[in-house]
């Protein structure tokens, strides 16, 4: 497994970046996966109740899908290991302190946090503060 595992190193090099655009969560029947891949979801998760898609807001609207409120995606540019301990908890705590909802998605290279679009700038500031030197 590659990537950093030391929590201090992870936080020091977190480098949160706010991605362009808004994203929503939607759910569709599992058997219709192929139809919805054309919408270019940036994330999907199979659950017994259906397939959850994370996709651009515009794509969901065009497909007339019922969806969540709009979110913005903040990507941590540090290459974190999937075996790292504590990073998600520290980020969630920082956002909780600010009253910001956090939906975390861990991928192979990076962690991504989906926050309500209205809170995105405050969330980035809270996450950047985790990398600031103490003092």
PDB file of C-alpha atoms in Angstrom:
ATOM      1  CA  UNK A   1       0.000   0.000   0.000  1.00  0.00           C
ATOM      2  CA  UNK A   2       1.427   3.357  -0.945  1.00  0.00           C
ATOM      3  CA  UNK A   3       0.759   6.759   0.559  1.00  0.00           C
ATOM      4  CA  UNK A   4       1.426   8.447   3.883  1.00  0.00           C
ATOM      5  CA  UNK A   5       0.222   6.883   7.125  1.00  0.00           C
ATOM      6  CA  UNK A   6       1.672   9.191   9.796  1.00  0.00           C
ATOM      7  CA  UNK A   7      -1.093  11.547  10.972  1.00  0.00           C
ATOM      8  CA  UNK A   8       1.253  14.492  11.624  1.00  0.00           C
ATOM      9  CA  UNK A   9       2.731  14.201   8.127  1.00  0.00           C
ATOM     10  CA  UNK A  10      -0.731  13.867   6.579  1.00  0.00           C
ATOM     11  CA  UNK A  11      -2.050  16.974   8.287  1.00  0.00           C
ATOM     12  CA  UNK A  12       1.084  19.013   7.556  1.00  0.00           C
ATOM     13  CA  UNK A  13       0.693  18.323   3.828  1.00  0.00           C
ATOM     14  CA  UNK A  14      -3.120  18.074   3.576  1.00  0.00           C
ATOM     15  CA  UNK A  15      -3.471  20.765   0.851  1.00  0.00           C
ATOM     16  CA  UNK A  16      -7.282  20.906   0.454  1.00  0.00           C
ATOM     17  CA  UNK A  17      -8.401  22.000  -3.020  1.00  0.00           C
ATOM     18  CA  UNK A  18     -11.969  23.007  -3.839  1.00  0.00           C
ATOM     19  CA  UNK A  19     -13.006  21.419  -7.131  1.00  0.00           C
ATOM     20  CA  UNK A  20     -14.993  23.360  -9.708  1.00  0.00           C
ATOM     21  CA  UNK A  21     -18.717  22.796  -9.971  1.00  0.00           C
ATOM     22  CA  UNK A  22     -21.453  21.432  -7.786  1.00  0.00           C
ATOM     23  CA  UNK A  23     -22.284  17.778  -7.216  1.00  0.00           C
ATOM     24  CA  UNK A  24     -25.355  15.939  -5.975  1.00  0.00           C
ATOM     25  CA  UNK A  25     -26.149  12.493  -4.648  1.00  0.00           C
ATOM     26  CA  UNK A  26     -28.841  10.485  -6.425  1.00  0.00           C
ATOM     27  CA  UNK A  27     -29.983   6.903  -6.298  1.00  0.00           C
ATOM     28  CA  UNK A  28     -31.041   4.700  -9.208  1.00  0.00           C
ATOM     29  CA  UNK A  29     -31.955   1.022  -9.622  1.00  0.00           C
ATOM     30  CA  UNK A  30     -28.919  -1.277  -9.744  1.00  0.00           C
ATOM     31  CA  UNK A  31     -30.034  -2.878 -13.001  1.00  0.00           C
ATOM     32  CA  UNK A  32     -29.871   0.526 -14.749  1.00  0.00           C
ATOM     33  CA  UNK A  33     -26.183   1.147 -14.013  1.00  0.00           C
ATOM     34  CA  UNK A  34     -25.161   1.189 -17.695  1.00  0.00           C
ATOM     35  CA  UNK A  35     -27.723   3.889 -18.530  1.00  0.00           C
ATOM     36  CA  UNK A  36     -26.411   6.190 -15.811  1.00  0.00           C
ATOM     37  CA  UNK A  37     -22.697   5.762 -16.534  1.00  0.00           C
ATOM     38  CA  UNK A  38     -23.242   8.176 -19.430  1.00  0.00           C
ATOM     39  CA  UNK A  39     -23.888  10.875 -16.813  1.00  0.00           C
ATOM     40  CA  UNK A  40     -20.200  10.602 -15.823  1.00  0.00           C
ATOM     41  CA  UNK A  41     -20.605  10.144 -12.067  1.00  0.00           C
ATOM     42  CA  UNK A  42     -17.454  10.876 -10.092  1.00  0.00           C
ATOM     43  CA  UNK A  43     -18.481   8.300  -7.512  1.00  0.00           C
ATOM     44  CA  UNK A  44     -20.812   5.380  -7.122  1.00  0.00           C
ATOM     45  CA  UNK A  45     -21.633   2.961  -4.382  1.00  0.00           C
ATOM     46  CA  UNK A  46     -23.711  -0.194  -4.495  1.00  0.00           C
ATOM     47  CA  UNK A  47     -26.217  -0.608  -1.669  1.00  0.00           C
ATOM     48  CA  UNK A  48     -29.003  -3.159  -1.337  1.00  0.00           C
ATOM     49  CA  UNK A  49     -31.564  -0.357  -1.781  1.00  0.00           C
ATOM     50  CA  UNK A  50     -30.034   0.903  -5.022  1.00  0.00           C
ATOM     51  CA  UNK A  51     -27.034   2.470  -6.659  1.00  0.00           C
ATOM     52  CA  UNK A  52     -25.868   5.779  -5.187  1.00  0.00           C
ATOM     53  CA  UNK A  53     -24.328   8.163  -7.704  1.00  0.00           C
ATOM     54  CA  UNK A  54     -22.298  11.273  -6.984  1.00  0.00           C
ATOM     55  CA  UNK A  55     -22.516  13.330 -10.121  1.00  0.00           C
ATOM     56  CA  UNK A  56     -22.416  16.863 -11.476  1.00  0.00           C
ATOM     57  CA  UNK A  57     -25.568  18.754 -10.569  1.00  0.00           C
ATOM     58  CA  UNK A  58     -26.211  19.638 -14.220  1.00  0.00           C
ATOM     59  CA  UNK A  59     -26.094  15.975 -15.270  1.00  0.00           C
ATOM     60  CA  UNK A  60     -28.652  15.001 -12.625  1.00  0.00           C
ATOM     61  CA  UNK A  61     -30.930  17.852 -13.669  1.00  0.00           C
ATOM     62  CA  UNK A  62     -30.663  16.937 -17.351  1.00  0.00           C
ATOM     63  CA  UNK A  63     -31.536  13.297 -16.529  1.00  0.00           C
ATOM     64  CA  UNK A  64     -34.404  14.536 -14.313  1.00  0.00           C
ATOM     65  CA  UNK A  65     -33.097  12.590 -11.318  1.00  0.00           C
ATOM     66  CA  UNK A  66     -34.303  13.355  -7.828  1.00  0.00           C
ATOM     67  CA  UNK A  67     -31.188  14.350  -5.939  1.00  0.00           C
ATOM     68  CA  UNK A  68     -29.699  15.872  -2.816  1.00  0.00           C
ATOM     69  CA  UNK A  69     -28.904  19.487  -2.159  1.00  0.00           C
ATOM     70  CA  UNK A  70     -25.819  20.687  -4.044  1.00  0.00           C
ATOM     71  CA  UNK A  71     -22.410  19.886  -2.612  1.00  0.00           C
ATOM     72  CA  UNK A  72     -18.897  21.018  -3.418  1.00  0.00           C
ATOM     73  CA  UNK A  73     -15.990  18.590  -3.405  1.00  0.00           C
ATOM     74  CA  UNK A  74     -12.802  19.332  -1.498  1.00  0.00           C
ATOM     75  CA  UNK A  75      -9.908  17.055  -2.446  1.00  0.00           C
ATOM     76  CA  UNK A  76      -6.982  16.577  -0.074  1.00  0.00           C
ATOM     77  CA  UNK A  77      -3.967  16.601  -2.374  1.00  0.00           C
ATOM     78  CA  UNK A  78      -1.797  14.644   0.049  1.00  0.00           C
ATOM     79  CA  UNK A  79      -1.380  11.025  -1.072  1.00  0.00           C
ATOM     80  CA  UNK A  80      -2.876   9.306   1.947  1.00  0.00           C
ATOM     81  CA  UNK A  81      -2.750   5.586   2.550  1.00  0.00           C
ATOM     82  CA  UNK A  82      -6.028   3.719   2.886  1.00  0.00           C
ATOM     83  CA  UNK A  83      -4.479   2.330   6.082  1.00  0.00           C
ATOM     84  CA  UNK A  84      -3.869   5.753   7.662  1.00  0.00           C
ATOM     85  CA  UNK A  85      -5.499   6.206  11.065  1.00  0.00           C
ATOM     86  CA  UNK A  86      -7.105   9.406  12.312  1.00  0.00           C
ATOM     87  CA  UNK A  87      -7.136  11.703   9.297  1.00  0.00           C
ATOM     88  CA  UNK A  88     -10.868  11.381   8.658  1.00  0.00           C
ATOM     89  CA  UNK A  89     -11.641  11.918  12.332  1.00  0.00           C
ATOM     90  CA  UNK A  90      -9.512  15.075  12.552  1.00  0.00           C
ATOM     91  CA  UNK A  91     -11.041  16.545   9.382  1.00  0.00           C
ATOM     92  CA  UNK A  92     -14.573  15.696  10.511  1.00  0.00           C
ATOM     93  CA  UNK A  93     -13.920  17.253  13.924  1.00  0.00           C
ATOM     94  CA  UNK A  94     -12.671  20.490  12.320  1.00  0.00           C
ATOM     95  CA  UNK A  95     -15.786  20.696  10.155  1.00  0.00           C
ATOM     96  CA  UNK A  96     -18.070  19.740  13.053  1.00  0.00           C
ATOM     97  CA  UNK A  97     -16.613  22.641  15.054  1.00  0.00           C
ATOM     98  CA  UNK A  98     -17.743  24.930  12.214  1.00  0.00           C
ATOM     99  CA  UNK A  99     -21.185  23.274  11.968  1.00  0.00           C
ATOM    100  CA  UNK A 100     -20.459  21.909   8.486  1.00  0.00           C
ATOM    101  CA  UNK A 101     -21.762  18.568   7.249  1.00  0.00           C
ATOM    102  CA  UNK A 102     -19.043  16.297   5.828  1.00  0.00           C
ATOM    103  CA  UNK A 103     -19.489  13.358   3.471  1.00  0.00           C
ATOM    104  CA  UNK A 104     -16.085  11.716   3.113  1.00  0.00           C
ATOM    105  CA  UNK A 105     -15.078   9.506   0.204  1.00  0.00           C
ATOM    106  CA  UNK A 106     -11.705   7.800   0.333  1.00  0.00           C
ATOM    107  CA  UNK A 107     -10.202   6.815  -3.000  1.00  0.00           C
ATOM    108  CA  UNK A 108      -6.875   5.110  -3.695  1.00  0.00           C
ATOM    109  CA  UNK A 109      -4.751   8.275  -3.788  1.00  0.00           C
ATOM    110  CA  UNK A 110      -6.759  10.982  -2.047  1.00  0.00           C
ATOM    111  CA  UNK A 111      -9.588  11.717   0.347  1.00  0.00           C
ATOM    112  CA  UNK A 112     -12.497  13.834  -0.840  1.00  0.00           C
ATOM    113  CA  UNK A 113     -15.032  15.631   1.310  1.00  0.00           C
ATOM    114  CA  UNK A 114     -18.393  16.715  -0.024  1.00  0.00           C
ATOM    115  CA  UNK A 115     -19.758  19.694   1.885  1.00  0.00           C
ATOM    116  CA  UNK A 116     -22.910  21.747   1.310  1.00  0.00           C
ATOM    117  CA  UNK A 117     -22.177  24.225  -1.484  1.00  0.00           C
ATOM    118  CA  UNK A 118     -23.073  27.149   0.773  1.00  0.00           C
ATOM    119  CA  UNK A 119     -20.376  26.119   3.278  1.00  0.00           C
ATOM    120  CA  UNK A 120     -17.574  25.281   0.862  1.00  0.00           C
ATOM    121  CA  UNK A 121     -15.285  28.269   1.418  1.00  0.00           C
ATOM    122  CA  UNK A 122     -15.569  28.030   5.216  1.00  0.00           C
ATOM    123  CA  UNK A 123     -14.858  24.292   4.995  1.00  0.00           C
ATOM    124  CA  UNK A 124     -11.685  24.838   2.973  1.00  0.00           C
ATOM    125  CA  UNK A 125     -10.517  27.416   5.529  1.00  0.00           C
ATOM    126  CA  UNK A 126     -11.175  25.011   8.411  1.00  0.00           C
ATOM    127  CA  UNK A 127      -9.263  22.238   6.659  1.00  0.00           C
ATOM    128  CA  UNK A 128      -6.346  24.512   5.730  1.00  0.00           C
ATOM    129  CA  UNK A 129      -6.075  25.506   9.381  1.00  0.00           C
ATOM    130  CA  UNK A 130      -5.195  21.872  10.170  1.00  0.00           C
ATOM    131  CA  UNK A 131      -1.920  22.350   8.266  1.00  0.00           C
ATOM    132  CA  UNK A 132      -1.045  25.658   9.878  1.00  0.00           C
ATOM    133  CA  UNK A 133       1.937  25.566  12.217  1.00  0.00           C
ATOM    134  CA  UNK A 134       0.946  25.717  15.859  1.00  0.00           C
ATOM    135  CA  UNK A 135       1.755  28.914  17.627  1.00  0.00           C
TER     136      UNK A 135
END
